């Protein structure tokens, strides 16, 4: 670790790219060590059909990973293939002369003076590869409940877990998966997808609430002050305050999120008070003693 030690006066480098972290993310992804996973769900009438659906998603996920949209994925098909896939693989494996493999291995071990008795379970397993019934995996016989089969399989639904790359929206991953998959039907589930939909709803409501708040403020100001010049003076603090607020967020790199969106309409309602108090006090003082207005009302507002 000390060989990577370096000193710098550039504070921006503290938030720079971290290649070691990126590699670690790729390592952890297939084992569920990543946040904000997206689940591609395959529904079917039977478990075997659901497993075949999960197998169809594997090349799609591999393409997504090659394109850099995801950093990894985990599929139930990797440890529990459908019977059709198992049988196709068995037909290739069965062509191997397993008794000869076992006898040759035993002979080599004897020459090396290795006690092959300890490896009998391994050789017994090799003999079983000549019989499809002995090596096939039947999900229905593996346990009484689907949850015992492991993560990703529940009844007749399989879940393929994908981990979006940093900065890639879950909706983009799902859209690209559907584009690649074509006829491979699946449902998508993710907290990230829910948050995207929720954000869209709140943003829409935010603009509606902001316009309503701004309209109510303008209507109140028009009734109270009537003249355009005084209306502009009343609205000036709100206008300048919004510029400072949004400009400050941009300079500091703070993104617009759900929390500060909710607070924005309050800025209109609270900010307009400042202009109203100052303009009212100015008129009460006969529009002459501006230092007095700023000393009294301005001081209270500043506090």
CSV table of C-alpha atoms in Angstrom, one decimal:
chain,number,residue,atom,x,y,z
A,1,UNK,CA,0.0,0.0,0.0
A,2,UNK,CA,2.8,2.4,0.7
A,3,UNK,CA,4.1,2.1,-2.8
A,4,UNK,CA,0.9,3.9,-3.9
A,5,UNK,CA,1.3,6.8,-1.4
A,6,UNK,CA,1.5,10.2,-2.9
A,7,UNK,CA,1.1,13.8,-1.8
A,8,UNK,CA,-0.9,16.5,-3.6
A,9,UNK,CA,-2.2,20.0,-3.0
A,10,UNK,CA,-5.0,19.4,-5.4
A,11,UNK,CA,-8.0,18.7,-3.2
A,12,UNK,CA,-10.1,17.7,-6.3
A,13,UNK,CA,-8.0,14.6,-6.5
A,14,UNK,CA,-9.5,13.3,-3.3
A,15,UNK,CA,-12.7,12.6,-5.3
A,16,UNK,CA,-11.0,11.3,-8.4
A,17,UNK,CA,-11.4,7.9,-10.1
A,18,UNK,CA,-10.5,4.9,-8.0
A,19,UNK,CA,-9.4,2.0,-10.2
A,20,UNK,CA,-9.0,-0.3,-7.3
A,21,UNK,CA,-12.5,0.4,-6.2
A,22,UNK,CA,-13.8,-0.2,-9.7
A,23,UNK,CA,-12.1,-3.6,-9.9
A,24,UNK,CA,-13.4,-4.5,-6.5
A,25,UNK,CA,-17.0,-3.7,-7.6
A,26,UNK,CA,-16.6,-6.0,-10.6
A,27,UNK,CA,-15.4,-8.8,-8.3
A,28,UNK,CA,-18.2,-8.4,-5.8
A,29,UNK,CA,-21.0,-7.9,-8.3
A,30,UNK,CA,-21.7,-11.6,-9.1
A,31,UNK,CA,-21.9,-12.3,-5.4
A,32,UNK,CA,-24.5,-9.7,-4.6
A,33,UNK,CA,-22.0,-7.2,-3.1
A,34,UNK,CA,-23.4,-4.3,-5.1
A,35,UNK,CA,-26.2,-1.9,-4.2
A,36,UNK,CA,-29.2,-1.0,-6.3
A,37,UNK,CA,-29.5,-4.2,-8.2
A,38,UNK,CA,-32.1,-4.7,-11.0
A,39,UNK,CA,-34.0,-8.0,-11.2
A,40,UNK,CA,-35.1,-9.4,-14.5
A,41,UNK,CA,-38.0,-11.8,-13.7
A,42,UNK,CA,-39.0,-14.7,-15.9
A,43,UNK,CA,-42.5,-16.0,-15.4
A,44,UNK,CA,-43.7,-19.3,-16.7
A,45,UNK,CA,-46.2,-22.1,-16.2
A,46,UNK,CA,-43.6,-24.5,-14.9
A,47,UNK,CA,-40.3,-24.3,-13.2
A,48,UNK,CA,-38.5,-25.8,-16.3
A,49,UNK,CA,-40.0,-23.1,-18.5
A,50,UNK,CA,-38.9,-20.4,-16.0
A,51,UNK,CA,-35.4,-21.8,-16.0
A,52,UNK,CA,-35.3,-21.7,-19.8
A,53,UNK,CA,-36.4,-18.1,-19.5
A,54,UNK,CA,-33.5,-17.4,-17.2
A,55,UNK,CA,-31.1,-19.1,-19.7
A,56,UNK,CA,-32.3,-16.8,-22.4
A,57,UNK,CA,-31.4,-13.8,-20.3
A,58,UNK,CA,-27.7,-14.9,-19.8
A,59,UNK,CA,-26.5,-13.7,-23.3
A,60,UNK,CA,-28.5,-10.5,-22.9
A,61,UNK,CA,-26.8,-9.8,-19.6
A,62,UNK,CA,-23.4,-10.7,-21.1
A,63,UNK,CA,-24.0,-8.1,-23.9
A,64,UNK,CA,-25.0,-5.5,-21.3
A,65,UNK,CA,-21.7,-6.1,-19.5
A,66,UNK,CA,-19.7,-5.9,-22.7
A,67,UNK,CA,-21.3,-2.6,-23.4
A,68,UNK,CA,-20.4,-1.3,-20.0
A,69,UNK,CA,-24.0,-0.8,-18.8
A,70,UNK,CA,-23.7,-3.3,-16.0
A,71,UNK,CA,-20.6,-4.4,-13.9
A,72,UNK,CA,-21.9,-7.9,-13.4
A,73,UNK,CA,-24.9,-10.2,-13.1
A,74,UNK,CA,-25.9,-13.4,-11.3
A,75,UNK,CA,-28.3,-15.9,-12.8
A,76,UNK,CA,-30.0,-19.0,-11.4
A,77,UNK,CA,-29.3,-20.7,-14.7
A,78,UNK,CA,-25.6,-20.8,-13.8
A,79,UNK,CA,-26.1,-23.3,-11.0
A,80,UNK,CA,-29.5,-24.8,-12.0
A,81,UNK,CA,-29.9,-25.3,-15.7
A,82,UNK,CA,-33.1,-26.5,-17.2
A,83,UNK,CA,-33.5,-30.2,-18.0
A,84,UNK,CA,-33.2,-29.5,-21.7
A,85,UNK,CA,-29.8,-27.7,-21.2
A,86,UNK,CA,-28.7,-30.4,-18.8
A,87,UNK,CA,-29.5,-33.2,-21.3
A,88,UNK,CA,-27.7,-31.4,-24.1
A,89,UNK,CA,-24.6,-31.0,-22.0
A,90,UNK,CA,-24.9,-34.6,-20.8
A,91,UNK,CA,-24.9,-35.9,-24.4
A,92,UNK,CA,-21.5,-34.3,-24.9
A,93,UNK,CA,-20.1,-35.4,-21.5
A,94,UNK,CA,-21.4,-39.0,-21.9
A,95,UNK,CA,-19.2,-39.4,-25.0
A,96,UNK,CA,-16.2,-39.4,-22.7
A,97,UNK,CA,-14.8,-42.8,-21.6
A,98,UNK,CA,-15.2,-42.2,-17.9
A,99,UNK,CA,-14.0,-45.7,-16.7
A,100,UNK,CA,-10.8,-45.1,-18.7
A,101,UNK,CA,-10.4,-41.7,-17.1
A,102,UNK,CA,-10.8,-43.2,-13.7
A,103,UNK,CA,-8.4,-46.1,-14.3
A,104,UNK,CA,-5.8,-43.8,-15.8
A,105,UNK,CA,-6.0,-41.4,-13.0
A,106,UNK,CA,-5.7,-44.2,-10.4
A,107,UNK,CA,-2.6,-45.5,-12.2
A,108,UNK,CA,-0.9,-42.1,-12.2
A,109,UNK,CA,-1.7,-41.7,-8.5
A,110,UNK,CA,-0.3,-45.1,-7.7
A,111,UNK,CA,2.9,-44.2,-9.6
A,112,UNK,CA,3.1,-41.0,-7.4
A,113,UNK,CA,2.4,-43.1,-4.3
A,114,UNK,CA,-0.8,-41.2,-3.6
A,115,UNK,CA,-3.4,-43.2,-1.7
A,116,UNK,CA,-6.3,-43.2,-4.1
A,117,UNK,CA,-8.7,-44.5,-1.5
A,118,UNK,CA,-9.3,-41.0,-0.2
A,119,UNK,CA,-10.5,-40.0,-3.7
A,120,UNK,CA,-13.0,-42.8,-4.0
A,121,UNK,CA,-16.0,-40.4,-3.8
A,122,UNK,CA,-14.6,-38.5,-6.8
A,123,UNK,CA,-14.2,-41.7,-8.8
A,124,UNK,CA,-17.6,-42.9,-7.8
A,125,UNK,CA,-19.0,-39.6,-9.1
A,126,UNK,CA,-17.2,-40.0,-12.4
A,127,UNK,CA,-18.8,-43.4,-12.9
A,128,UNK,CA,-22.2,-41.7,-12.4
A,129,UNK,CA,-21.6,-39.5,-15.5
A,130,UNK,CA,-22.6,-42.4,-17.7
A,131,UNK,CA,-26.2,-42.3,-16.4
A,132,UNK,CA,-28.3,-39.2,-17.0
A,133,UNK,CA,-30.7,-40.0,-14.2
A,134,UNK,CA,-27.8,-40.0,-11.7
A,135,UNK,CA,-26.4,-36.6,-12.6
A,136,UNK,CA,-29.5,-34.6,-13.5
A,137,UNK,CA,-30.7,-31.9,-11.1
A,138,UNK,CA,-34.5,-31.9,-10.4
A,139,UNK,CA,-35.6,-28.6,-8.7
A,140,UNK,CA,-38.9,-30.2,-7.6
A,141,UNK,CA,-37.0,-33.0,-5.8
A,142,UNK,CA,-34.3,-30.7,-4.3
A,143,UNK,CA,-36.5,-29.6,-1.4
A,144,UNK,CA,-40.0,-29.0,-0.2
A,145,UNK,CA,-40.0,-25.3,-0.8
A,146,UNK,CA,-38.7,-23.2,-3.7
A,147,UNK,CA,-36.8,-21.0,-1.4
A,148,UNK,CA,-34.4,-23.9,-0.6
A,149,UNK,CA,-33.2,-23.8,-4.2
A,150,UNK,CA,-31.3,-20.7,-3.5
A,151,UNK,CA,-31.7,-17.0,-4.4
A,152,UNK,CA,-33.5,-16.1,-7.6
A,153,UNK,CA,-36.0,-18.9,-7.8
A,154,UNK,CA,-39.4,-18.8,-6.3
A,155,UNK,CA,-42.1,-21.1,-7.6
A,156,UNK,CA,-42.3,-20.6,-11.3
A,157,UNK,CA,-40.4,-17.3,-11.3
A,158,UNK,CA,-36.7,-16.9,-11.8
A,159,UNK,CA,-34.8,-13.7,-11.0
A,160,UNK,CA,-31.6,-12.7,-12.9
A,161,UNK,CA,-29.8,-10.0,-10.9
A,162,UNK,CA,-27.9,-7.3,-12.8
A,163,UNK,CA,-25.8,-4.6,-11.2
A,164,UNK,CA,-25.8,-1.3,-13.2
A,165,UNK,CA,-22.5,0.5,-13.7
A,166,UNK,CA,-21.9,3.8,-11.8
A,167,UNK,CA,-24.0,6.6,-13.3
A,168,UNK,CA,-26.2,4.3,-15.4
A,169,UNK,CA,-29.9,4.6,-14.7
A,170,UNK,CA,-31.8,1.3,-14.1
A,171,UNK,CA,-34.4,2.3,-16.7
A,172,UNK,CA,-31.6,2.5,-19.3
A,173,UNK,CA,-30.4,-1.0,-18.4
A,174,UNK,CA,-33.9,-2.4,-18.7
A,175,UNK,CA,-34.7,-0.6,-22.0
A,176,UNK,CA,-31.4,-1.9,-23.5
A,177,UNK,CA,-32.1,-5.4,-22.3
A,178,UNK,CA,-35.5,-5.4,-23.9
A,179,UNK,CA,-34.0,-4.0,-27.1
A,180,UNK,CA,-31.4,-6.8,-27.2
A,181,UNK,CA,-33.7,-9.6,-26.0
A,182,UNK,CA,-36.4,-9.1,-28.6
A,183,UNK,CA,-38.8,-12.0,-27.9
A,184,UNK,CA,-37.2,-12.9,-24.5
A,185,UNK,CA,-40.1,-11.7,-22.3
A,186,UNK,CA,-39.3,-10.6,-18.7
A,187,UNK,CA,-40.4,-8.2,-16.0
A,188,UNK,CA,-38.1,-5.8,-14.3
A,189,UNK,CA,-38.1,-5.0,-10.6
A,190,UNK,CA,-35.8,-2.6,-8.7
A,191,UNK,CA,-35.8,0.0,-6.0
A,192,UNK,CA,-34.0,2.2,-8.5
A,193,UNK,CA,-36.8,1.9,-11.0
A,194,UNK,CA,-39.4,2.8,-8.3
A,195,UNK,CA,-37.3,5.9,-7.3
A,196,UNK,CA,-37.0,7.0,-11.0
A,197,UNK,CA,-40.8,6.8,-11.3
A,198,UNK,CA,-41.3,8.5,-7.9
A,199,UNK,CA,-38.9,11.3,-8.9
A,200,UNK,CA,-40.8,11.9,-12.2
A,201,UNK,CA,-44.0,12.2,-10.3
A,202,UNK,CA,-42.6,14.5,-7.7
A,203,UNK,CA,-40.9,16.7,-10.3
A,204,UNK,CA,-44.2,17.0,-12.1
A,205,UNK,CA,-46.0,17.9,-8.9
A,206,UNK,CA,-43.1,20.3,-8.0
A,207,UNK,CA,-43.7,22.4,-11.0
A,208,UNK,CA,-47.4,22.4,-10.4
A,209,UNK,CA,-46.9,23.4,-6.7
A,210,UNK,CA,-44.3,26.0,-7.6
A,211,UNK,CA,-46.6,27.7,-10.1
A,212,UNK,CA,-49.5,27.7,-7.7
A,213,UNK,CA,-47.3,29.2,-5.0
A,214,UNK,CA,-45.9,31.8,-7.3
A,215,UNK,CA,-49.3,32.6,-8.6
A,216,UNK,CA,-50.7,33.0,-5.1
A,217,UNK,CA,-47.8,35.3,-4.1
A,218,UNK,CA,-48.2,37.4,-7.2
A,219,UNK,CA,-52.0,37.7,-6.7
A,220,UNK,CA,-51.4,38.8,-3.1
A,221,UNK,CA,-48.7,41.3,-4.1
A,222,UNK,CA,-50.9,42.8,-6.8
A,223,UNK,CA,-53.8,43.3,-4.4
A,224,UNK,CA,-51.5,44.9,-1.8
A,225,UNK,CA,-49.3,47.1,-3.9
A,226,UNK,CA,-51.1,47.6,-7.3
A,227,UNK,CA,-48.2,49.5,-9.0
A,228,UNK,CA,-45.7,47.8,-11.2
A,229,UNK,CA,-42.7,49.5,-9.6
A,230,UNK,CA,-43.6,48.3,-6.1
A,231,UNK,CA,-44.4,44.8,-7.4
A,232,UNK,CA,-40.9,44.6,-8.9
A,233,UNK,CA,-39.3,45.8,-5.7
A,234,UNK,CA,-41.3,43.2,-3.7
A,235,UNK,CA,-40.3,40.4,-6.1
A,236,UNK,CA,-36.6,41.4,-6.2
A,237,UNK,CA,-35.5,39.5,-3.1
A,238,UNK,CA,-37.2,36.3,-4.3
A,239,UNK,CA,-35.6,36.6,-7.7
A,240,UNK,CA,-32.1,37.3,-6.4
A,241,UNK,CA,-32.5,34.6,-3.7
A,242,UNK,CA,-33.4,32.0,-6.3
A,243,UNK,CA,-30.5,33.0,-8.5
A,244,UNK,CA,-28.1,32.7,-5.5
A,245,UNK,CA,-29.7,29.4,-4.4
A,246,UNK,CA,-29.5,27.7,-7.8
A,247,UNK,CA,-26.2,29.2,-8.6
A,248,UNK,CA,-24.8,28.1,-5.3
A,249,UNK,CA,-26.0,24.5,-5.9
A,250,UNK,CA,-24.3,24.6,-9.4
A,251,UNK,CA,-21.0,25.9,-8.1
A,252,UNK,CA,-20.9,23.5,-5.2
A,253,UNK,CA,-22.0,20.6,-7.4
A,254,UNK,CA,-25.1,19.8,-5.3
A,255,UNK,CA,-27.6,18.0,-7.5
A,256,UNK,CA,-31.3,18.8,-7.5
A,257,UNK,CA,-32.9,16.0,-5.5
A,258,UNK,CA,-36.3,15.2,-3.9
A,259,UNK,CA,-35.6,17.0,-0.7
A,260,UNK,CA,-34.6,20.4,-2.1
A,261,UNK,CA,-37.3,20.1,-4.7
A,262,UNK,CA,-39.9,20.0,-2.0
A,263,UNK,CA,-38.4,23.0,-0.3
A,264,UNK,CA,-38.3,25.2,-3.4
A,265,UNK,CA,-42.0,26.4,-3.3
A,266,UNK,CA,-41.4,27.5,0.3
A,267,UNK,CA,-38.7,29.8,-1.0
A,268,UNK,CA,-41.3,31.8,-2.9
A,269,UNK,CA,-43.7,32.0,0.0
A,270,UNK,CA,-41.1,33.0,2.6
A,271,UNK,CA,-38.9,35.1,0.3
A,272,UNK,CA,-41.6,37.4,-0.7
A,273,UNK,CA,-42.2,38.5,2.9
A,274,UNK,CA,-38.8,40.2,2.9
A,275,UNK,CA,-39.8,42.5,0.0
A,276,UNK,CA,-43.2,43.2,1.5
A,277,UNK,CA,-41.8,44.2,4.9
A,278,UNK,CA,-39.2,46.5,3.4
A,279,UNK,CA,-41.5,48.2,0.9
A,280,UNK,CA,-44.2,48.7,3.5
A,281,UNK,CA,-41.7,50.2,6.0
A,282,UNK,CA,-40.3,52.4,3.2
A,283,UNK,CA,-43.8,53.8,2.5
A,284,UNK,CA,-44.5,54.3,6.2
A,285,UNK,CA,-41.3,56.3,6.5
A,286,UNK,CA,-42.5,58.6,3.7
A,287,UNK,CA,-40.1,57.0,1.2
A,288,UNK,CA,-37.3,59.3,2.3
A,289,UNK,CA,-35.3,57.7,5.1
A,290,UNK,CA,-33.9,54.6,3.5
A,291,UNK,CA,-31.1,54.1,6.1
A,292,UNK,CA,-33.7,54.1,8.8
A,293,UNK,CA,-35.7,51.4,6.9
A,294,UNK,CA,-32.6,49.2,6.5
A,295,UNK,CA,-31.6,49.8,10.1
A,296,UNK,CA,-34.9,48.6,11.6
A,297,UNK,CA,-36.7,46.3,9.2
A,298,UNK,CA,-33.6,45.3,7.4
A,299,UNK,CA,-31.9,44.3,10.6
A,300,UNK,CA,-34.9,42.2,11.7
A,301,UNK,CA,-34.9,40.4,8.3
A,302,UNK,CA,-31.2,39.8,8.4
A,303,UNK,CA,-31.5,38.4,11.9
